[in-house]
Coordinates of C-alpha atoms in Angstrom, one line a residue:
X9 CA 105.6 107.1 117.2
X10 CA 105.7 103.7 117.5
X11 CA 108.3 103.0 114.6
X12 CA 111.2 104.9 113.3
X13 CA 111.9 106.3 109.4
X14 CA 115.1 104.7 110.3
X15 CA 114.0 101.6 111.8
X16 CA 110.7 101.2 109.3
X17 CA 113.7 100.8 106.4
X18 CA 116.2 99.0 107.9
X19 CA 113.7 96.3 108.5
X20 CA 112.6 96.2 105.1
X21 CA 109.0 96.8 106.3
X22 CA 107.3 98.1 103.8
X23 CA 108.3 95.0 100.8
X24 CA 106.9 93.9 104.1
X25 CA 103.3 95.5 104.4
X26 CA 102.7 96.3 101.3
X27 CA 101.9 92.9 100.6
X28 CA 98.5 93.1 102.0
X29 CA 96.1 94.6 100.2
X30 CA 93.0 96.2 100.5
X31 CA 91.0 96.8 97.8
X32 CA 88.4 99.8 97.9
X33 CA 89.8 103.3 98.9
X34 CA 88.0 103.4 102.1
X35 CA 89.5 100.0 102.8
X36 CA 93.7 100.8 102.0
X37 CA 92.8 103.8 103.7
X38 CA 91.9 102.9 107.5
X39 CA 95.4 101.2 107.2
X40 CA 97.2 104.0 106.7
X41 CA 96.4 105.5 109.8
X42 CA 96.0 102.7 111.7
X43 CA 97.8 102.2 114.8
X44 CA 99.1 99.1 116.3
X45 CA 98.2 97.6 119.6
X46 CA 101.1 98.7 122.0
X47 CA 100.8 97.8 126.3
X48 CA 96.8 97.4 128.0
X49 CA 95.3 96.6 124.5
X50 CA 96.6 92.6 124.0
X51 CA 92.7 91.9 124.3
X52 CA 91.8 94.3 121.5
X53 CA 95.4 92.3 119.8
X54 CA 93.5 88.7 120.5
X55 CA 90.2 90.3 119.0
X56 CA 91.3 91.2 115.8
X57 CA 93.7 88.4 115.4
X58 CA 90.5 86.0 116.4
X59 CA 88.3 88.3 113.8
X60 CA 91.6 87.6 111.1
X61 CA 91.3 84.0 111.8
X62 CA 87.7 82.9 111.1
X63 CA 88.5 84.8 108.2
X64 CA 91.0 82.9 107.1
X65 CA 89.5 80.0 107.4
X66 CA 86.5 81.1 106.2
X67 CA 88.5 81.4 102.7
X68 CA 90.2 77.6 102.9
X69 CA 86.9 76.5 103.1
X70 CA 84.9 77.8 100.3
X71 CA 86.4 78.5 97.5
X72 CA 83.8 80.4 95.9
X73 CA 84.4 83.2 99.1
X74 CA 86.5 84.6 97.9
X75 CA 86.1 85.5 94.8
X76 CA 82.7 86.2 96.0
X77 CA 84.3 88.9 99.2
X78 CA 86.7 90.6 97.0
X79 CA 84.7 91.3 94.2
X80 CA 82.0 93.3 95.7
X81 CA 84.7 94.5 98.1
X82 CA 86.9 96.2 95.2
X83 CA 84.0 97.9 93.7
X84 CA 83.2 99.7 97.0
X85 CA 83.6 103.9 96.2
X86 CA 84.2 106.0 99.1
X87 CA 80.8 107.8 99.4
X88 CA 81.2 109.7 102.9
X89 CA 80.7 113.5 100.8
X90 CA 77.3 111.8 99.4
X91 CA 76.7 111.0 102.5
X92 CA 77.0 114.1 104.5
X93 CA 75.3 116.4 101.7
X94 CA 72.0 113.8 103.5
X95 CA 72.4 116.2 106.6
X96 CA 72.9 119.4 104.0
X97 CA 71.5 120.0 101.1
X98 CA 67.3 119.0 100.2
X99 CA 67.5 117.3 96.5
X100 CA 70.0 115.0 96.2
X101 CA 71.5 114.9 92.4
X102 CA 71.2 111.5 89.4
X103 CA 74.7 111.2 90.6
X104 CA 74.7 111.3 94.5
X105 CA 71.2 108.5 93.8
X106 CA 73.4 105.9 92.2
X107 CA 76.8 106.0 94.3
X108 CA 74.3 105.1 97.2
X109 CA 72.9 102.5 94.7
X110 CA 75.5 101.0 94.0
X111 CA 76.6 101.2 97.3
X112 CA 74.1 99.5 98.2
X113 CA 74.2 96.8 95.7
X114 CA 77.5 95.4 96.9
X115 CA 76.9 96.0 100.7
X116 CA 74.2 93.6 99.9
X117 CA 76.6 91.2 98.5
X118 CA 79.1 91.4 101.2
X119 CA 76.5 90.4 104.0
X120 CA 75.0 87.4 101.5
X121 CA 78.3 86.2 102.0
X122 CA 78.7 86.9 105.3
X123 CA 75.6 85.0 106.2
X124 CA 76.3 82.0 103.3
X125 CA 80.1 81.1 105.4
X126 CA 78.8 82.4 108.9
X127 CA 80.9 85.0 109.4
X128 CA 77.9 87.6 110.7
X129 CA 80.0 88.4 113.8
X130 CA 83.4 89.5 112.9
X131 CA 82.0 93.2 111.5
X132 CA 78.9 94.6 112.4
X133 CA 75.6 94.4 109.8
X134 CA 73.8 97.0 109.0
X135 CA 69.6 96.0 107.8
X136 CA 69.7 98.3 104.4
X137 CA 67.6 96.1 102.5
X138 CA 64.9 98.8 102.5
X139 CA 66.2 101.3 101.2
X140 CA 68.2 99.3 98.4
X141 CA 64.1 99.1 97.3
X142 CA 63.3 102.3 97.7
X143 CA 66.1 103.5 95.2
X144 CA 64.9 100.1 92.6
X145 CA 61.5 101.0 92.8
X146 CA 61.9 98.2 89.1
X147 CA 63.1 96.1 90.8
X148 CA 66.0 95.2 88.7
X149 CA 68.3 93.9 90.9
X150 CA 71.3 95.9 89.7
X151 CA 73.5 99.1 90.7
X152 CA 72.9 101.5 87.8
X153 CA 69.8 104.2 88.9
X154 CA 66.9 106.3 87.2
X155 CA 64.1 108.2 88.3
X156 CA 61.8 106.0 87.5
X157 CA 58.0 106.2 86.3
X158 CA 57.0 104.9 89.6
X159 CA 57.4 107.1 92.2
X160 CA 54.6 109.7 90.2
X161 CA 52.0 108.7 88.9
X162 CA 52.4 113.4 87.6
X163 CA 55.8 111.8 86.0
X164 CA 54.6 109.3 84.5
X165 CA 52.1 111.3 82.4
X166 CA 54.6 114.0 82.0
X167 CA 57.3 112.3 80.3
X168 CA 54.1 109.5 78.0
X169 CA 52.5 113.9 76.5
X170 CA 56.5 114.9 76.4
X171 CA 57.1 111.1 73.7
X172 CA 54.5 111.9 72.1
X173 CA 54.5 115.6 71.3
X174 CA 58.5 114.6 70.5
X175 CA 56.8 112.1 67.7
X176 CA 54.6 113.9 66.9
X177 CA 57.4 116.5 65.8
X178 CA 59.7 114.7 64.6
X179 CA 57.5 113.5 61.9
X180 CA 56.5 117.5 60.9
X181 CA 60.0 118.4 60.4
X182 CA 60.4 114.7 58.3
X183 CA 57.2 116.6 56.0
X184 CA 58.2 120.1 56.3
X185 CA 61.5 119.1 54.6
X186 CA 59.8 116.8 51.8
X187 CA 57.4 120.1 50.9
X188 CA 60.2 122.0 50.4
X189 CA 62.5 120.0 48.8
X190 CA 59.5 119.0 45.8
X191 CA 58.4 123.2 45.9
X192 CA 62.7 124.0 45.5
X193 CA 64.2 121.2 43.8
X194 CA 66.6 121.6 45.0
X195 CA 68.8 118.6 47.8
X196 CA 69.7 119.1 51.4
X197 CA 69.7 118.3 54.6
X198 CA 70.4 119.1 58.0
X199 CA 68.7 123.0 59.2
X200 CA 70.4 125.2 56.9
X201 CA 72.3 125.6 53.4
X202 CA 75.1 127.7 51.9
X203 CA 75.3 128.6 48.1
X204 CA 77.4 129.8 46.3
X205 CA 76.6 133.4 45.0
X206 CA 77.5 132.3 41.1
X207 CA 74.5 130.5 41.7
X208 CA 72.4 133.3 41.1
X209 CA 69.0 130.5 40.0
X210 CA 69.6 128.5 43.1
X211 CA 70.1 131.8 45.7
X212 CA 66.9 133.4 44.0
X213 CA 64.7 130.2 44.7
X214 CA 66.4 130.2 48.3
X215 CA 65.2 133.6 48.6
X216 CA 61.8 134.2 46.6
X217 CA 60.6 130.3 49.3
X218 CA 59.0 130.0 52.6
X219 CA 61.1 127.9 53.5
X220 CA 64.3 129.6 53.9
X221 CA 65.8 133.0 55.6
X222 CA 69.4 134.3 54.9
X223 CA 71.7 133.9 57.8
X224 CA 74.4 135.1 57.4
X225 CA 76.2 135.5 54.1
X226 CA 79.9 136.7 52.5
X227 CA 82.0 138.2 49.7
X228 CA 81.6 134.2 48.3
X229 CA 78.9 132.7 50.4
X230 CA 75.3 133.2 51.1
X231 CA 74.0 130.8 54.2
X232 CA 69.4 129.7 54.4
X233 CA 68.0 128.2 57.6
X234 CA 65.3 126.5 57.6
X235 CA 62.3 128.2 58.1
X236 CA 59.9 126.1 60.0
X237 CA 56.1 126.3 59.9
X238 CA 54.0 127.8 62.8
X239 CA 52.4 123.8 63.7
X240 CA 55.4 122.6 64.2
X241 CA 56.3 125.8 66.2
X242 CA 53.5 125.9 67.9
X243 CA 53.8 122.5 68.4
X244 CA 57.8 122.3 69.7
X245 CA 56.6 125.2 72.5
X246 CA 54.2 123.1 73.6
X247 CA 57.0 120.3 74.2
X248 CA 59.0 122.3 76.5
X249 CA 56.5 123.7 78.7
X250 CA 56.2 119.8 79.2
X251 CA 59.9 119.4 79.4
X252 CA 59.6 122.4 82.1
X253 CA 57.1 119.7 83.9
X254 CA 59.1 116.9 83.9
X255 CA 62.1 118.7 85.1
X256 CA 60.0 119.6 87.9
X257 CA 57.9 116.5 88.5
X258 CA 60.9 114.8 88.6
X259 CA 62.8 116.8 91.4
X260 CA 60.2 116.9 93.0
X261 CA 60.4 112.9 93.2
X262 CA 64.7 113.7 94.5
X263 CA 63.8 116.0 97.0
X264 CA 61.4 113.1 97.9
X265 CA 64.2 110.9 97.8
X266 CA 66.2 112.3 99.8
X267 CA 63.5 113.3 103.0
X268 CA 63.1 109.5 103.2
X269 CA 66.7 108.2 103.0
X270 CA 67.8 111.0 105.8
X271 CA 67.2 109.0 108.1
X272 CA 69.8 106.8 107.1
X273 CA 72.7 109.6 106.5
X274 CA 74.2 107.5 110.1
X275 CA 73.6 103.5 109.6
X276 CA 75.5 104.4 105.4
X277 CA 78.5 105.5 107.4
X278 CA 79.2 103.1 109.8
X279 CA 77.9 100.2 107.1
X280 CA 81.1 102.2 105.0
X281 CA 82.7 102.0 108.3
X282 CA 82.8 98.0 108.7
X283 CA 82.4 97.4 105.1
X284 CA 86.8 98.9 105.4
X285 CA 87.2 97.4 108.6
X286 CA 86.2 94.3 107.0
X287 CA 88.2 95.3 103.7
X288 CA 92.3 95.0 106.1
X289 CA 90.6 92.1 107.7
X290 CA 90.6 90.6 103.9
X291 CA 93.7 91.6 103.6
X292 CA 95.7 90.6 106.5
X293 CA 93.1 87.1 105.3
X294 CA 94.9 87.0 102.3
X295 CA 98.1 87.8 102.9
X296 CA 98.6 85.5 105.5
X297 CA 97.5 82.6 103.7
X298 CA 99.6 83.6 100.7
X299 CA 102.8 83.5 102.9
X300 CA 101.5 80.4 104.9
X301 CA 101.4 82.2 108.1
X302 CA 100.4 81.4 111.0
X303 CA 97.4 83.9 114.2
X304 CA 99.6 84.0 117.2
X305 CA 100.1 83.6 120.5
X306 CA 99.2 87.2 122.5
X307 CA 100.8 86.7 125.8
X308 CA 99.7 86.8 129.4
X309 CA 102.2 87.7 132.0
X310 CA 100.4 86.2 133.7
X311 CA 101.3 82.3 132.4
X312 CA 104.4 81.1 134.2
X313 CA 107.5 79.0 131.6
X314 CA 109.5 77.6 132.7
X315 CA 109.6 78.9 136.2
X316 CA 109.9 82.7 135.2
X317 CA 106.3 84.6 134.1
X318 CA 105.7 85.6 129.9
X319 CA 106.1 89.1 130.5
X320 CA 109.7 88.1 128.3
X321 CA 108.9 85.0 127.0
X322 CA 109.1 84.9 122.7
X323 CA 109.0 81.7 120.5
X324 CA 109.3 81.7 117.5
X325 CA 109.2 78.3 115.1
X326 CA 109.6 78.4 111.7
X327 CA 110.1 82.4 111.1
X328 CA 111.1 83.9 108.1
X329 CA 111.7 87.2 107.0
X330 CA 110.2 87.4 103.6
X331 CA 112.8 89.9 102.2
X332 CA 115.2 87.6 102.4
X333 CA 113.1 84.4 101.4
X334 CA 112.2 86.4 97.9
X335 CA 115.6 87.6 97.3
X336 CA 117.8 84.2 97.6
X337 CA 114.3 82.2 96.2
X338 CA 115.7 84.7 92.7
X339 CA 118.7 83.8 93.3
X340 CA 118.1 79.9 93.6
X341 CA 119.1 79.8 96.9
X342 CA 117.2 77.1 99.4
X343 CA 116.3 79.7 102.4
X344 CA 116.7 78.2 105.9
X345 CA 113.6 79.2 108.7
X346 CA 114.5 80.1 112.6
X347 CA 113.6 78.7 115.5
X348 CA 113.7 81.6 117.8
X349 CA 112.5 80.7 122.2
X350 CA 114.2 83.8 124.1
X351 CA 111.8 84.1 128.3
X352 CA 114.5 87.4 129.5
X353 CA 114.4 90.5 128.4
X354 CA 118.4 91.6 127.5
X355 CA 118.8 88.9 124.7
X356 CA 123.2 88.9 123.2
X357 CA 123.0 87.1 120.0
X358 CA 126.7 86.3 118.5
X359 CA 127.8 84.5 115.9
X360 CA 130.9 84.7 112.8
X361 CA 130.6 87.0 109.8
X362 CA 127.7 86.0 107.4
X363 CA 125.7 83.6 109.9
X364 CA 122.5 85.5 110.0
X365 CA 123.1 87.8 113.1
X366 CA 121.4 90.5 111.5
X367 CA 118.7 88.8 109.8
X368 CA 117.7 87.1 113.0
X369 CA 117.3 91.0 114.4
X370 CA 115.5 92.4 111.6
X371 CA 113.1 89.7 111.5
X372 CA 112.5 89.7 115.4
X373 CA 111.3 93.3 114.4
X374 CA 109.4 92.5 110.9
X375 CA 107.4 89.8 113.2
X376 CA 107.1 92.5 116.1
X377 CA 105.9 94.7 113.5
X378 CA 103.5 92.4 111.9
X379 CA 102.8 91.5 115.4
X380 CA 101.6 95.2 116.9
X381 CA 99.2 95.4 113.7
X382 CA 97.3 92.7 113.9
X383 CA 98.5 90.7 110.7
X384 CA 99.3 87.1 110.7
X385 CA 102.7 85.8 111.3
X386 CA 105.7 83.5 108.8
X387 CA 106.1 81.1 110.9
X388 CA 104.9 77.8 111.6
X389 CA 103.7 78.7 115.3
X390 CA 103.7 82.2 117.3
X391 CA 103.5 83.4 120.7
X392 CA 104.9 87.6 122.1
X393 CA 103.7 90.5 124.0
X394 CA 102.6 93.5 123.2
X395 CA 105.2 96.6 122.7
X396 CA 104.8 100.3 122.7
X397 CA 107.8 100.9 120.7
X398 CA 110.7 99.7 117.5
X399 CA 113.9 101.0 117.2
X400 CA 116.4 99.1 115.4
X401 CA 120.2 100.4 114.9
X402 CA 123.3 99.3 112.7
X403 CA 126.6 101.7 110.7
X404 CA 125.7 99.5 107.5
X405 CA 122.1 101.3 107.1
X406 CA 122.4 104.7 105.3
X407 CA 122.2 107.6 107.8
X408 CA 119.6 110.2 107.1
X409 CA 122.3 113.6 108.2
X410 CA 125.1 113.4 105.2
X411 CA 127.7 116.1 108.7
X412 CA 127.5 112.6 110.3
X413 CA 129.9 108.9 110.4
X414 CA 128.5 106.6 111.0
X415 CA 129.5 105.9 114.4
X416 CA 128.5 109.5 115.0
X417 CA 124.8 108.7 113.5
X418 CA 125.2 105.3 115.7
X419 CA 125.2 107.7 119.0
X420 CA 123.1 110.0 117.8
X421 CA 120.2 107.0 117.1
X422 CA 120.9 105.7 120.4
X423 CA 120.9 108.9 122.2
X424 CA 117.5 108.9 120.7
X425 CA 115.8 105.5 121.7
X426 CA 117.4 105.9 125.5
X427 CA 115.2 108.9 125.2
X428 CA 111.8 106.6 124.7
X429 CA 109.2 105.6 127.0
X430 CA 107.8 102.0 127.4
X431 CA 108.3 98.8 127.0
X432 CA 110.0 99.0 123.7
X433 CA 111.9 96.6 121.4
X434 CA 115.7 98.0 120.9
X435 CA 117.6 95.9 117.9
X436 CA 120.7 96.6 118.1
X437 CA 123.6 95.3 115.4
X438 CA 127.2 95.6 116.0
X439 CA 126.9 99.0 117.6
X440 CA 130.3 101.0 117.8
X441 CA 131.4 98.9 114.7
X442 CA 132.6 101.9 113.5
X443 CA 135.3 103.5 115.4
X444 CA 138.5 102.1 116.3
X445 CA 137.4 98.7 118.8
X446 CA 138.5 99.6 122.3
X447 CA 136.4 102.4 122.0
X448 CA 134.0 100.1 120.5
X449 CA 133.9 97.6 122.2
X450 CA 133.3 99.8 126.0
X451 CA 130.6 101.4 123.9
X452 CA 128.9 98.2 123.5
X453 CA 128.8 96.8 126.3
X454 CA 128.2 100.4 127.9
X455 CA 125.0 100.7 125.4
X456 CA 123.7 97.6 126.5
X457 CA 124.1 98.5 130.7
X458 CA 122.7 101.0 129.6
X459 CA 119.7 99.0 129.4
X460 CA 119.4 97.1 131.6
X461 CA 117.3 100.4 133.3
X462 CA 114.7 100.0 130.3
X463 CA 111.9 98.5 130.7
X464 CA 111.4 96.7 127.8
X465 CA 113.6 93.7 125.3
X466 CA 117.0 94.1 123.9
X467 CA 118.7 92.4 121.3
X468 CA 122.0 92.6 120.1
X469 CA 124.8 91.2 117.6
X470 CA 128.1 91.4 118.4
X471 CA 131.6 90.5 118.0
X472 CA 132.5 92.5 120.5
X473 CA 133.9 89.9 123.9
X474 CA 132.7 92.9 126.7
X475 CA 129.4 92.4 126.0
X476 CA 129.5 88.8 127.1
X477 CA 130.1 89.5 130.6
X478 CA 126.8 90.5 131.1
X479 CA 125.5 87.7 133.6
X480 CA 122.2 89.8 133.9
X481 CA 122.0 89.0 130.4
X482 CA 121.3 85.8 128.3
X483 CA 123.6 84.2 125.1
X484 CA 122.7 82.7 122.0
X485 CA 124.7 81.6 119.2
X486 CA 124.7 81.3 116.1
X487 CA 125.6 78.1 114.8
X488 CA 127.1 79.0 111.0
X489 CA 129.7 76.6 109.5
X490 CA 130.7 73.3 111.2
X491 CA 134.7 72.2 111.1
X492 CA 133.5 69.8 108.8
X493 CA 131.6 71.7 105.9
X494 CA 134.0 73.6 106.5
X495 CA 137.1 70.9 105.2
X496 CA 134.4 70.1 102.3
X497 CA 133.1 73.7 101.0
X498 CA 137.3 74.0 100.8
X499 CA 138.0 70.8 98.8
X500 CA 134.9 71.4 96.4
X501 CA 135.9 75.0 95.8
X502 CA 139.7 75.9 95.6
X503 CA 140.1 78.7 97.3
X504 CA 143.0 80.0 97.3
X505 CA 142.4 81.2 93.4
X506 CA 140.6 84.3 92.8
X507 CA 137.0 85.1 92.7
X508 CA 135.0 85.5 89.6
X509 CA 131.5 87.9 89.4
X510 CA 130.7 84.0 88.1
X511 CA 132.1 81.7 90.6
X512 CA 132.5 84.3 93.7
X513 CA 128.1 83.4 92.7
X514 CA 128.9 80.1 93.7
X515 CA 130.5 80.0 96.0
X516 CA 128.2 82.2 97.9
X517 CA 125.5 79.9 97.2
X518 CA 127.4 76.3 98.1
X519 CA 127.9 78.7 101.7
X520 CA 124.1 79.0 102.5
X521 CA 123.8 75.7 101.6
X522 CA 126.0 74.9 104.5
X523 CA 125.6 77.6 106.3
X524 CA 123.9 76.4 109.5
X525 CA 121.4 79.8 110.8
X526 CA 120.0 78.0 113.5
X527 CA 120.5 80.1 116.8
X528 CA 121.4 77.9 120.9
X529 CA 122.0 79.5 124.4
X530 CA 125.6 79.3 125.4
X531 CA 126.1 79.9 128.9
X532 CA 128.1 83.3 129.5
X533 CA 131.6 84.4 128.7
X534 CA 131.4 82.5 126.5
X535 CA 133.8 84.7 123.4
X536 CA 132.1 85.4 120.1
X537 CA 132.9 82.8 117.3
X538 CA 136.1 84.0 115.0
X539 CA 135.2 82.3 111.6
X540 CA 136.1 85.7 109.3
X541 CA 139.5 83.1 107.7
X542 CA 136.8 80.3 106.5
X543 CA 135.2 82.0 104.6
X544 CA 137.8 84.3 103.4
X545 CA 138.6 81.3 102.0
X546 CA 135.6 79.7 101.1
X547 CA 135.1 83.5 99.5
X548 CA 138.7 82.4 97.0
X549 CA 140.8 86.0 98.9
X550 CA 143.7 86.4 97.5
X551 CA 145.6 84.0 99.1
X552 CA 149.1 86.8 99.7
X553 CA 145.9 88.2 101.8
X554 CA 144.9 85.7 103.7
X555 CA 148.8 83.8 104.9
X556 CA 149.3 87.4 106.0
X557 CA 146.1 87.5 108.2
X558 CA 147.2 84.6 109.9
X559 CA 150.7 84.7 110.3
X560 CA 149.9 88.6 112.3
X561 CA 146.6 86.6 114.0
X562 CA 150.2 84.0 115.0
X563 CA 151.7 87.5 116.4

């Protein structure tokens, strides 16, 4: 499994990938069933990203291309069942012919737009113009379909006879109605007349008339049915015979057309599959455009960076966590993108409360997920390697089990992750915060050192000091709130007053404005920042609590 349900939910992946919106059912299915580009598939990933990049450039360079392409893609139906009928039936239905022609009509539009924009290498295109012409004998250039007279002279003749007989029958029927009305001095519409038994005069007329016969009667009324003349009946029988001739000839045409379409079965299926690929590629390109994304460089371990191969090199400039950015913008808080650069397998990140450690880990998880599915990344520049799986551990995320504490849930999850095979991405967010500090610190260090034996990336955010002693890891710190900015906030927000719900929002907004979320590399053994009192003051926590906390820290 590339990512477990808990990690998928904790990283807010769904909120991001639902913005990648294929328009056809086939495109949506392809997205749903697509597999990640894991280790060993770097060449395929580069190729897929190149297609997304070419489509992106095509959309940006041609104002009409996006509208024309997406309009056609949205009309593509899943007709695989119809196409599969070609191998098992001798005669397709009118609806099935229509479905095939409609697909061909919009497929031709898609091909034409790709050719105009010079993007014929994005997906395989198939020559289906002759098949469309077969289903469009009158050159209507529309997706509609009917059995045309051009398919058969006999059918044209039978339909002509049917039309003539129908008109003659209507004239005779109308003439008979008029004669009956005149003979009986009676007004009626339709083929039956209902008369009350109390109207004896009219009953007598109708009973004696050659134009009507009794169809039904009850205690109150008698219903008469119009009786057609012999010439009408004879002509109706002839019309029915011609109708059968028309139906038989239409069936012969459908059988003939089905036989001529059968050789196209495989190519139609291939064209459908390639259209689904194009739909998914287009959805990713549009996602990239709408979120100011970049096509990343896929790492090659044979390259060097700062004297080391690039197997563990990650570079993300102005990386964006899209769900966090949306939430902050909704709260009218300015979002700060981050620059991330790593060149070691194991990386330990420290920082003050609310400095953004968890956000950094989640951003990494989100970007690696998007990267593994060849989706453009919300960055200004990106370079990273492929991975085999993603694991995220945090006590703050809801456990899927109600019979375990948060710490126990962490232990169970990390135990499962350690058993995974391959080069994965381990995101450990303040492991063991839910147990006593002494044992928690031991477990935090033990987990990281155990993961040193595994193959894959390890990013651990922690407040504990002992992980800083791991010399084989690279160590980073989120800068957070400087003393100068803290003093400004302290003066402007009067933090010794209890915060109301309203001014708490103001305090949080100001805190975000002054907080520096950038990350810097530091030396091992550096104590994690301690800024809990500063944050508590900014949030307007009760002065008595703050004073007692200070005295306990001094002691």
